[in-house]
JSON list of C-alpha atoms in Angstrom, two decimals:
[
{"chain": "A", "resi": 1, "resn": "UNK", "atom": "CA", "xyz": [7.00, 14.37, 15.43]},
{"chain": "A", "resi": 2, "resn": "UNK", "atom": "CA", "xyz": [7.93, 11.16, 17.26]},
{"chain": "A", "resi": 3, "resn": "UNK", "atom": "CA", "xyz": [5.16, 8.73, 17.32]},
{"chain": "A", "resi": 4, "resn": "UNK", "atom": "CA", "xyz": [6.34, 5.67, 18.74]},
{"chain": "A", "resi": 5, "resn": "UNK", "atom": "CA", "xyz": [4.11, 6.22, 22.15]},
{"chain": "A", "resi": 6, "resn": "UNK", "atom": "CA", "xyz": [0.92, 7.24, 19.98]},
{"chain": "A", "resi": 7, "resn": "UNK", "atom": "CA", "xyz": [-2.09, 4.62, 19.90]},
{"chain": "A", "resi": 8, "resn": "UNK", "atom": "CA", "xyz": [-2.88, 3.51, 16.43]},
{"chain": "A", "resi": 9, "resn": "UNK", "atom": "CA", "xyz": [-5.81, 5.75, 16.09]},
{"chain": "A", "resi": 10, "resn": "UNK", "atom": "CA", "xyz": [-3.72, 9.00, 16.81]},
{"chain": "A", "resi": 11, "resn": "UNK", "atom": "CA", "xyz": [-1.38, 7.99, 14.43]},
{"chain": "A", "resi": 12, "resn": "UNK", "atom": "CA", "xyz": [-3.88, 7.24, 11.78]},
{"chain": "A", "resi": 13, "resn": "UNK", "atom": "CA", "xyz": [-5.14, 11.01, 12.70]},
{"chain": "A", "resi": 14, "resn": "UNK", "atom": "CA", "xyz": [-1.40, 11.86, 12.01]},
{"chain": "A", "resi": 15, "resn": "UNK", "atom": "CA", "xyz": [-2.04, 10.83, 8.45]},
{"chain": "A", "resi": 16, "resn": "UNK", "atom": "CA", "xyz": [-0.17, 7.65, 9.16]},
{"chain": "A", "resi": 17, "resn": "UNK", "atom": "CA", "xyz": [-1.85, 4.60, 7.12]},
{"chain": "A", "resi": 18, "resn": "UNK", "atom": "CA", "xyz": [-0.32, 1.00, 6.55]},
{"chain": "A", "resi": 19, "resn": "UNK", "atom": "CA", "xyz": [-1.00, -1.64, 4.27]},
{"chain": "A", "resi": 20, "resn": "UNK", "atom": "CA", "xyz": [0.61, -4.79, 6.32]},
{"chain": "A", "resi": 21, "resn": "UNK", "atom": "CA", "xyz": [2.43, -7.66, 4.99]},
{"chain": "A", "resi": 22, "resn": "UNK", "atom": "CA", "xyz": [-0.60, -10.59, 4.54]},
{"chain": "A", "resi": 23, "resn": "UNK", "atom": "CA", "xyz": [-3.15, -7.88, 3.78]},
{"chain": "A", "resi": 24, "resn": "UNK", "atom": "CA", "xyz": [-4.79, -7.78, 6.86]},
{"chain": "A", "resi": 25, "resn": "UNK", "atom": "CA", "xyz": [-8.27, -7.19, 6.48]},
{"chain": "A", "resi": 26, "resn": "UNK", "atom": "CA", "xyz": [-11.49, -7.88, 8.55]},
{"chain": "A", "resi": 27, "resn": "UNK", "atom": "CA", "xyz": [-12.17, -11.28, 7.21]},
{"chain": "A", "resi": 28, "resn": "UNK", "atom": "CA", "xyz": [-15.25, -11.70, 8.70]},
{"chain": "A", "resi": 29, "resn": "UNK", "atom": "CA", "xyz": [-16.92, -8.31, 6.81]},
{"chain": "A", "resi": 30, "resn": "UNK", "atom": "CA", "xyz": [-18.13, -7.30, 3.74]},
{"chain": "A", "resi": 31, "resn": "UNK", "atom": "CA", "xyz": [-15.76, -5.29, 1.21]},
{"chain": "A", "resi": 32, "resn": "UNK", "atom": "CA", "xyz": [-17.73, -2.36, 2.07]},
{"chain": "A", "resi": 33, "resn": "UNK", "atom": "CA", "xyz": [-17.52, -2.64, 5.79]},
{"chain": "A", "resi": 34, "resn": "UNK", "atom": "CA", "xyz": [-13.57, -3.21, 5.30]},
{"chain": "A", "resi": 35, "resn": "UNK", "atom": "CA", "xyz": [-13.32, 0.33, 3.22]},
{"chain": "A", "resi": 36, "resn": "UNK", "atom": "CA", "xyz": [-15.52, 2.34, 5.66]},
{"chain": "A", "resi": 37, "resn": "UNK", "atom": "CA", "xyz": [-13.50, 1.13, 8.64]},
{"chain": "A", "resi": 38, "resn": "UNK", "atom": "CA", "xyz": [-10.54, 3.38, 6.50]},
{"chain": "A", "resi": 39, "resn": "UNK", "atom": "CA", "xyz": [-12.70, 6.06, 7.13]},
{"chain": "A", "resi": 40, "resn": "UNK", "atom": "CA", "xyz": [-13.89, 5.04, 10.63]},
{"chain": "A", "resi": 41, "resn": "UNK", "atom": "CA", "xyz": [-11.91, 8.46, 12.69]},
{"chain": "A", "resi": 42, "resn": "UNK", "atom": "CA", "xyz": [-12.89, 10.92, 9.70]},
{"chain": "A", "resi": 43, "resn": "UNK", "atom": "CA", "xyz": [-16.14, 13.23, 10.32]},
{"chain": "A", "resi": 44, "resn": "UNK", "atom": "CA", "xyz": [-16.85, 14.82, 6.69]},
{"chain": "A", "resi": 45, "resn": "UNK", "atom": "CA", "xyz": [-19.49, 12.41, 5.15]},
{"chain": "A", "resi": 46, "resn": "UNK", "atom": "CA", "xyz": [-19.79, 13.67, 2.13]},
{"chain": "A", "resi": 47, "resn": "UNK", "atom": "CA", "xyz": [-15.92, 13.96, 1.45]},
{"chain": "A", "resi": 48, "resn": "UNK", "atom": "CA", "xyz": [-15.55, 10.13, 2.11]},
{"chain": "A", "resi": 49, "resn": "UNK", "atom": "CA", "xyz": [-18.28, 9.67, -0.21]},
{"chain": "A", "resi": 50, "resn": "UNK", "atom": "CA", "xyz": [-16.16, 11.30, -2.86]},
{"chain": "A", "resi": 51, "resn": "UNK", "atom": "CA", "xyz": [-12.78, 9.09, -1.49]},
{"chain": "A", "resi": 52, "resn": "UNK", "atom": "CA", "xyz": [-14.98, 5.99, -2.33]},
{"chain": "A", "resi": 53, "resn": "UNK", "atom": "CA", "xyz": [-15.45, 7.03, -5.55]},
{"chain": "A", "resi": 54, "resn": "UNK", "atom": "CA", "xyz": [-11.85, 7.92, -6.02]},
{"chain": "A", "resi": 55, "resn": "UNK", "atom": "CA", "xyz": [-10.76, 4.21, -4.51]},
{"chain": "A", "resi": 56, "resn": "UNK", "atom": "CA", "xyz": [-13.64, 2.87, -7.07]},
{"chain": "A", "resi": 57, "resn": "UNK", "atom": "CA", "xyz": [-12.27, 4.70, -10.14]},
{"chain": "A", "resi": 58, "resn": "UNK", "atom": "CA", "xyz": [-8.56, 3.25, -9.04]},
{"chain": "A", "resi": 59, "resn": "UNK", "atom": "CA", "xyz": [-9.89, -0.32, -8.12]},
{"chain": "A", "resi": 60, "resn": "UNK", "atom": "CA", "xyz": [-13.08, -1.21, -10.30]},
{"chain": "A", "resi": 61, "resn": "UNK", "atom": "CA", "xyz": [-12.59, -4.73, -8.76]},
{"chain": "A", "resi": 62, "resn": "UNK", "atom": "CA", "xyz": [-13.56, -3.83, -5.23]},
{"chain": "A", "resi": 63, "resn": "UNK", "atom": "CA", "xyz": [-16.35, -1.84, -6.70]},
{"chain": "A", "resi": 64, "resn": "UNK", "atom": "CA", "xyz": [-17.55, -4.95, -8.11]},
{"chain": "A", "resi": 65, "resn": "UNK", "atom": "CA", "xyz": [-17.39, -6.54, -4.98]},
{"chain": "A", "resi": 66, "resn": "UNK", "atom": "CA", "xyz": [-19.03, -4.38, -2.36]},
{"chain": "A", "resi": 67, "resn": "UNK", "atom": "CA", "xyz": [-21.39, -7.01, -0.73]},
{"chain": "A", "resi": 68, "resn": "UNK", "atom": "CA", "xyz": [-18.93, -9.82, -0.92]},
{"chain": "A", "resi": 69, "resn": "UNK", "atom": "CA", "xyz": [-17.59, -10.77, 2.66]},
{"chain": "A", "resi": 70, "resn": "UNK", "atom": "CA", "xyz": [-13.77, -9.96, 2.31]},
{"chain": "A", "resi": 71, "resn": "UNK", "atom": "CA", "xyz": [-12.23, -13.22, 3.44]},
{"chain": "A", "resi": 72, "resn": "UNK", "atom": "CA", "xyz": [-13.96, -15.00, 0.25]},
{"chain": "A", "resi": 73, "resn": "UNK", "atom": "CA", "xyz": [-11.97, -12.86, -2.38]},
{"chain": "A", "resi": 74, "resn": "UNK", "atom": "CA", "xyz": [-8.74, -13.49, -3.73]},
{"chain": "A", "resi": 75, "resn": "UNK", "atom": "CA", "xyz": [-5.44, -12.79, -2.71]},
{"chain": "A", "resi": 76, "resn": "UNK", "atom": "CA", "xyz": [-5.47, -10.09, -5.33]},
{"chain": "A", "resi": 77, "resn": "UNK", "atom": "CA", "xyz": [-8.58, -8.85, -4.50]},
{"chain": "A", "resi": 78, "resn": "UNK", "atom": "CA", "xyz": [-8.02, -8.50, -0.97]},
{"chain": "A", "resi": 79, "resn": "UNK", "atom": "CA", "xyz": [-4.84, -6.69, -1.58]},
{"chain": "A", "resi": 80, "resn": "UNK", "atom": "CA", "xyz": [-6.53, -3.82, -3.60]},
{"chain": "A", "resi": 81, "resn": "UNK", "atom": "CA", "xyz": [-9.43, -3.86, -0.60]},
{"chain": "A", "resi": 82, "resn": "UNK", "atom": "CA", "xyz": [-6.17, -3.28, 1.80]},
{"chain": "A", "resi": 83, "resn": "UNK", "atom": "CA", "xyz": [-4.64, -0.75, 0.06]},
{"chain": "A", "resi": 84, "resn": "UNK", "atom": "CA", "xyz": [-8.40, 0.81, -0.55]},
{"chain": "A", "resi": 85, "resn": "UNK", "atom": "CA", "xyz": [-9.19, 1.15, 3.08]},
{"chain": "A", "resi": 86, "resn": "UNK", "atom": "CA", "xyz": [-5.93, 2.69, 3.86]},
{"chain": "A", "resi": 87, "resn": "UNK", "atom": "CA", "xyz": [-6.27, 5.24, 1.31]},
{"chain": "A", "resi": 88, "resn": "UNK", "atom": "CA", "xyz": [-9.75, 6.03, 3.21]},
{"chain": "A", "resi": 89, "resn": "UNK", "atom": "CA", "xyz": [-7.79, 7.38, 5.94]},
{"chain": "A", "resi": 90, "resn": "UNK", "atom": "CA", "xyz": [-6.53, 10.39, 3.64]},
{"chain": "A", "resi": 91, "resn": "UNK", "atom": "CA", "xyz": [-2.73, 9.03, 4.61]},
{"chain": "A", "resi": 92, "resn": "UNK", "atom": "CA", "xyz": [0.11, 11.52, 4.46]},
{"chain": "A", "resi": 93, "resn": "UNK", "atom": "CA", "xyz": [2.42, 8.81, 4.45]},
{"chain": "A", "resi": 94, "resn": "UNK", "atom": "CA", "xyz": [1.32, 5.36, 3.21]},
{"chain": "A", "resi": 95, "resn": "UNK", "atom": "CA", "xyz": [3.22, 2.55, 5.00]},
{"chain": "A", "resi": 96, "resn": "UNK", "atom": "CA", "xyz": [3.22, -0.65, 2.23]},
{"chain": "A", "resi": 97, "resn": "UNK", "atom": "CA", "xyz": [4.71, -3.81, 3.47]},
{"chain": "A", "resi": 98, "resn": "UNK", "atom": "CA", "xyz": [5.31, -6.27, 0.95]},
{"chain": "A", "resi": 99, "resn": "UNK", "atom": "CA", "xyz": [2.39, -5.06, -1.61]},
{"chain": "A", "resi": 100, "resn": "UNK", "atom": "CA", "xyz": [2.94, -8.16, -4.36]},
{"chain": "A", "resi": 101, "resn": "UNK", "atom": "CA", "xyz": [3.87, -11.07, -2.16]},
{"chain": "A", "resi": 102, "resn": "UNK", "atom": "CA", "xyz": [2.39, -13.76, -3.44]},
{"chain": "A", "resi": 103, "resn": "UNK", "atom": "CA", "xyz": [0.12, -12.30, -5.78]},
{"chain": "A", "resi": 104, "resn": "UNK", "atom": "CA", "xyz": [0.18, -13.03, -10.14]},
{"chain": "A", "resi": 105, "resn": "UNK", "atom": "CA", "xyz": [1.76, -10.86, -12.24]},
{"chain": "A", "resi": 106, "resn": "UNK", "atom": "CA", "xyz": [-1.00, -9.09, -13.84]},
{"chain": "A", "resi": 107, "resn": "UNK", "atom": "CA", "xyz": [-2.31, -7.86, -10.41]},
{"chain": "A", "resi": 108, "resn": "UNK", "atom": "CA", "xyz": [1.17, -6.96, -9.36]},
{"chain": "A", "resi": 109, "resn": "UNK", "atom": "CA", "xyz": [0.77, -4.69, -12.40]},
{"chain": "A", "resi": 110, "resn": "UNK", "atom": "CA", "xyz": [-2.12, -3.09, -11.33]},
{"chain": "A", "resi": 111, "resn": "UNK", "atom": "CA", "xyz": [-1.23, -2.71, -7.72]},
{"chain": "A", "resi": 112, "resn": "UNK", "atom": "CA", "xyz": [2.38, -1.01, -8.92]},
{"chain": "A", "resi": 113, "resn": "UNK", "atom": "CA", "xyz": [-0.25, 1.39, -11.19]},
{"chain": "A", "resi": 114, "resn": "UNK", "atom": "CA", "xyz": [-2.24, 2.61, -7.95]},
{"chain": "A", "resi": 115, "resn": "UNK", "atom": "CA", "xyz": [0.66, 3.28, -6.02]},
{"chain": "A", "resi": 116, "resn": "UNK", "atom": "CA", "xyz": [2.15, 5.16, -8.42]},
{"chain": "A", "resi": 117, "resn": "UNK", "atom": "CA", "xyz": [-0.91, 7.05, -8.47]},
{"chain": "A", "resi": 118, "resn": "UNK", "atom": "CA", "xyz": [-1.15, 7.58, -5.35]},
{"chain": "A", "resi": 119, "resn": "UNK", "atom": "CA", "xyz": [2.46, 8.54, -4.99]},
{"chain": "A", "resi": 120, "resn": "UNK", "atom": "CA", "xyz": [1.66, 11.21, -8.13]},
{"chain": "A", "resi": 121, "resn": "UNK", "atom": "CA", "xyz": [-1.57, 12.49, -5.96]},
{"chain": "A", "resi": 122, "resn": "UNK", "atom": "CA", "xyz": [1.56, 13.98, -3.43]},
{"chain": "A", "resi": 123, "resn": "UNK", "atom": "CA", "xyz": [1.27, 11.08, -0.66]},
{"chain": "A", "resi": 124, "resn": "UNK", "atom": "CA", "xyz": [4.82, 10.10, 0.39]},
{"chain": "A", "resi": 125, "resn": "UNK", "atom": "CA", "xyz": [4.64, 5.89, 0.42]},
{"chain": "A", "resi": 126, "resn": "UNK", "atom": "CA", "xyz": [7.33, 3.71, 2.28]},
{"chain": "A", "resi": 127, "resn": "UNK", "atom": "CA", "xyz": [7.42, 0.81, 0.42]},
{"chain": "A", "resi": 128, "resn": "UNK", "atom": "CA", "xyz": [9.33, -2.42, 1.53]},
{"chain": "A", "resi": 129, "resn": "UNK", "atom": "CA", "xyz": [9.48, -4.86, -1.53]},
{"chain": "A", "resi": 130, "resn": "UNK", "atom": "CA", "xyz": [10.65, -7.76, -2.35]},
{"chain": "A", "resi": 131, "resn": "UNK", "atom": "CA", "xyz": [10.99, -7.38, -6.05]},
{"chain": "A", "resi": 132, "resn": "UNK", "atom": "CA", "xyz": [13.60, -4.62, -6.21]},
{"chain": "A", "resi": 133, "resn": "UNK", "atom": "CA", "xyz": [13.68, -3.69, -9.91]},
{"chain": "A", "resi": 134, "resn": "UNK", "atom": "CA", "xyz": [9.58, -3.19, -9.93]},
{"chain": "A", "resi": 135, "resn": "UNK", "atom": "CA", "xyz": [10.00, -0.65, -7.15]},
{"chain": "A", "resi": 136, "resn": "UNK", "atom": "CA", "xyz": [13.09, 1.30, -8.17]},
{"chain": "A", "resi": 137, "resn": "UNK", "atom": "CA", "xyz": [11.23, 1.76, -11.15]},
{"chain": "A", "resi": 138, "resn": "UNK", "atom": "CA", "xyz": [9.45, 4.76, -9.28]},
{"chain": "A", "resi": 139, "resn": "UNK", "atom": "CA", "xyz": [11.31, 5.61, -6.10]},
{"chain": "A", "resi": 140, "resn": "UNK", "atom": "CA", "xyz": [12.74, 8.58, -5.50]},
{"chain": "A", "resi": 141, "resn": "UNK", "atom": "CA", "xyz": [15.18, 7.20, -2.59]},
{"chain": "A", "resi": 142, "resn": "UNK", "atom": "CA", "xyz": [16.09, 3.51, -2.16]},
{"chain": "A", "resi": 143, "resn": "UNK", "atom": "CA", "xyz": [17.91, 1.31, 0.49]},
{"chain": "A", "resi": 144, "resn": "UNK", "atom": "CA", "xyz": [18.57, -2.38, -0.53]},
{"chain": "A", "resi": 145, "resn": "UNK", "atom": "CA", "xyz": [18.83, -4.76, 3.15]},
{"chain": "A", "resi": 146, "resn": "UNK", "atom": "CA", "xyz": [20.50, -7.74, 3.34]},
{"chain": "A", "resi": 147, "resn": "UNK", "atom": "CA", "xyz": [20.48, -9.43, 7.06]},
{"chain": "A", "resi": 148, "resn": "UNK", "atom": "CA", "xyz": [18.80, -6.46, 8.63]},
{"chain": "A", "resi": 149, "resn": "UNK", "atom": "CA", "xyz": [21.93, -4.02, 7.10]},
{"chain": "A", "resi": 150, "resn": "UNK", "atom": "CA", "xyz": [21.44, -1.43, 4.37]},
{"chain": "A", "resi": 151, "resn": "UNK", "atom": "CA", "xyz": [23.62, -2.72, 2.14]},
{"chain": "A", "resi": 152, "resn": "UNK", "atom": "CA", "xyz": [22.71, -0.36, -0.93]},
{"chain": "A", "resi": 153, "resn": "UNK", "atom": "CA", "xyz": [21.15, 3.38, -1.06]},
{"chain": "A", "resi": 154, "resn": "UNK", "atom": "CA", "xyz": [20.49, 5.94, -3.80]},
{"chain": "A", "resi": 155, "resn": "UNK", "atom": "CA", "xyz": [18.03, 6.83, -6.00]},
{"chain": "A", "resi": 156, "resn": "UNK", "atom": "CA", "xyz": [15.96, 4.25, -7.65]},
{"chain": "A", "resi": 157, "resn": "UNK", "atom": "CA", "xyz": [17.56, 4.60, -11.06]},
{"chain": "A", "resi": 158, "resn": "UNK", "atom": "CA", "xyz": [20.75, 5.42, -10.22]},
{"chain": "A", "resi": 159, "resn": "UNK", "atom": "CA", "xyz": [20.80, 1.92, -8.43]},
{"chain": "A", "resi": 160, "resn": "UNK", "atom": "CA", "xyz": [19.04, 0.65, -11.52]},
{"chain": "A", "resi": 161, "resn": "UNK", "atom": "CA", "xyz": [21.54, 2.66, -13.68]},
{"chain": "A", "resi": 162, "resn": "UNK", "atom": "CA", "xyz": [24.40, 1.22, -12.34]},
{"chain": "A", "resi": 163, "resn": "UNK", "atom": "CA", "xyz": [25.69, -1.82, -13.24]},
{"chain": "A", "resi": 164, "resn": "UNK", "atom": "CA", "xyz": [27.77, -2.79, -9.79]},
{"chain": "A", "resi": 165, "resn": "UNK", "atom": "CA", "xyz": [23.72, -2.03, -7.76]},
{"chain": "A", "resi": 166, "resn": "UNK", "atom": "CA", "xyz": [22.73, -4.45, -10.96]},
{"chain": "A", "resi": 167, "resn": "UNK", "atom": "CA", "xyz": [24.58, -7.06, -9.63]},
{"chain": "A", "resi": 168, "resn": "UNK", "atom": "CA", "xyz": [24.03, -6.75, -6.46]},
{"chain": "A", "resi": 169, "resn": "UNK", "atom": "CA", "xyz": [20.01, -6.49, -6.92]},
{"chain": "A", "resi": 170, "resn": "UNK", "atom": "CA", "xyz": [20.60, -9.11, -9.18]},
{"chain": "A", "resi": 171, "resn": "UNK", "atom": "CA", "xyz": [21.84, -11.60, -6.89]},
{"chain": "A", "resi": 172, "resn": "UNK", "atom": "CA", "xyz": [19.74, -10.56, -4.56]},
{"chain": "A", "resi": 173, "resn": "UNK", "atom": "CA", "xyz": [16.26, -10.95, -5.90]},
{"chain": "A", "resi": 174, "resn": "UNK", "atom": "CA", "xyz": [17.33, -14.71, -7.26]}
]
């Protein structure tokens, strides 16, 4: 179904959810407000309820946070709180622009384990990533751009597999 003329809350009822590049969350409200505005077009209370908890489970850190308004946390922190709200939405297809940039390693780690969950929970992700050897690591499909031209394609560990993609990813992520 083409899209490209559907306001942002139709495509969000779509199942359509994205994580932008910088995060973007309200910086102005609380962690809480920032996860129920995920949920803001859904009508089934109680299920939301039980899509907190999930998020929770998945990101004790926001959890821990609830009260706190969202611009104070870290770059980490507000990451997870991103990719928390969108998974509020109940996404068939998770849109994640640039998930690590700029974050430490550790929380890279953890926000590489979540969407890996997620992706095992049956929700297709688009993922456009910087650091090409973390995410071959779990896609099924990958295209490698260079100047706006898909220079690479295959599956993730084929291109990790082969040593003339190694090169090439090599080069590309120094």
């Amino acid at each position: 179904q083409r899209i490209e003329k559907l306001p942002a809350h139709k495509r969000l009822l779509q199942g359509l959810a994205l994580v932008p590049e910088g995060r973007g969350i309200f910086t102005r409200l609380t962690v809480e407000e920032n996860l129920r505005m995920g949920a803001y077009c859904r009508r089934d209370a109680d299920a939301v309820e039980s899509d907190l908890e999930r998020v929770f489970s998945m990101l004790p850190r926001v959890k821990e946070r609830l009260q706190q308004v969202a611009g104070t946390l870290s770059g980490g922190e507000q990451q997870m709180l991103a990719i928390g709200r969108a998974l509020l939405s109940r996404p068939k297809l998770l849109l994640l622009d640039e998930p690590s940039m700029g974050l430490a390693p550790l929380v890279v780690e953890k926000i590489f384990e979540v969407i890996r969950s997620v992706a095992a929970e049956g929700v297709t992700i688009l993922l456009v990533e910087q650091n090409a050897n973390l995410a071959l690591e779990f896609s099924q499909r990958a295209y490698v751009m260079e100047s706006g031209r898909i220079t690479l394609s295959g599956s993730g560990d084929a291109l990790l597999a082969d040593p003339a993609s190694r090169l090439t990813l090599d080069s590309w992520v120094d």
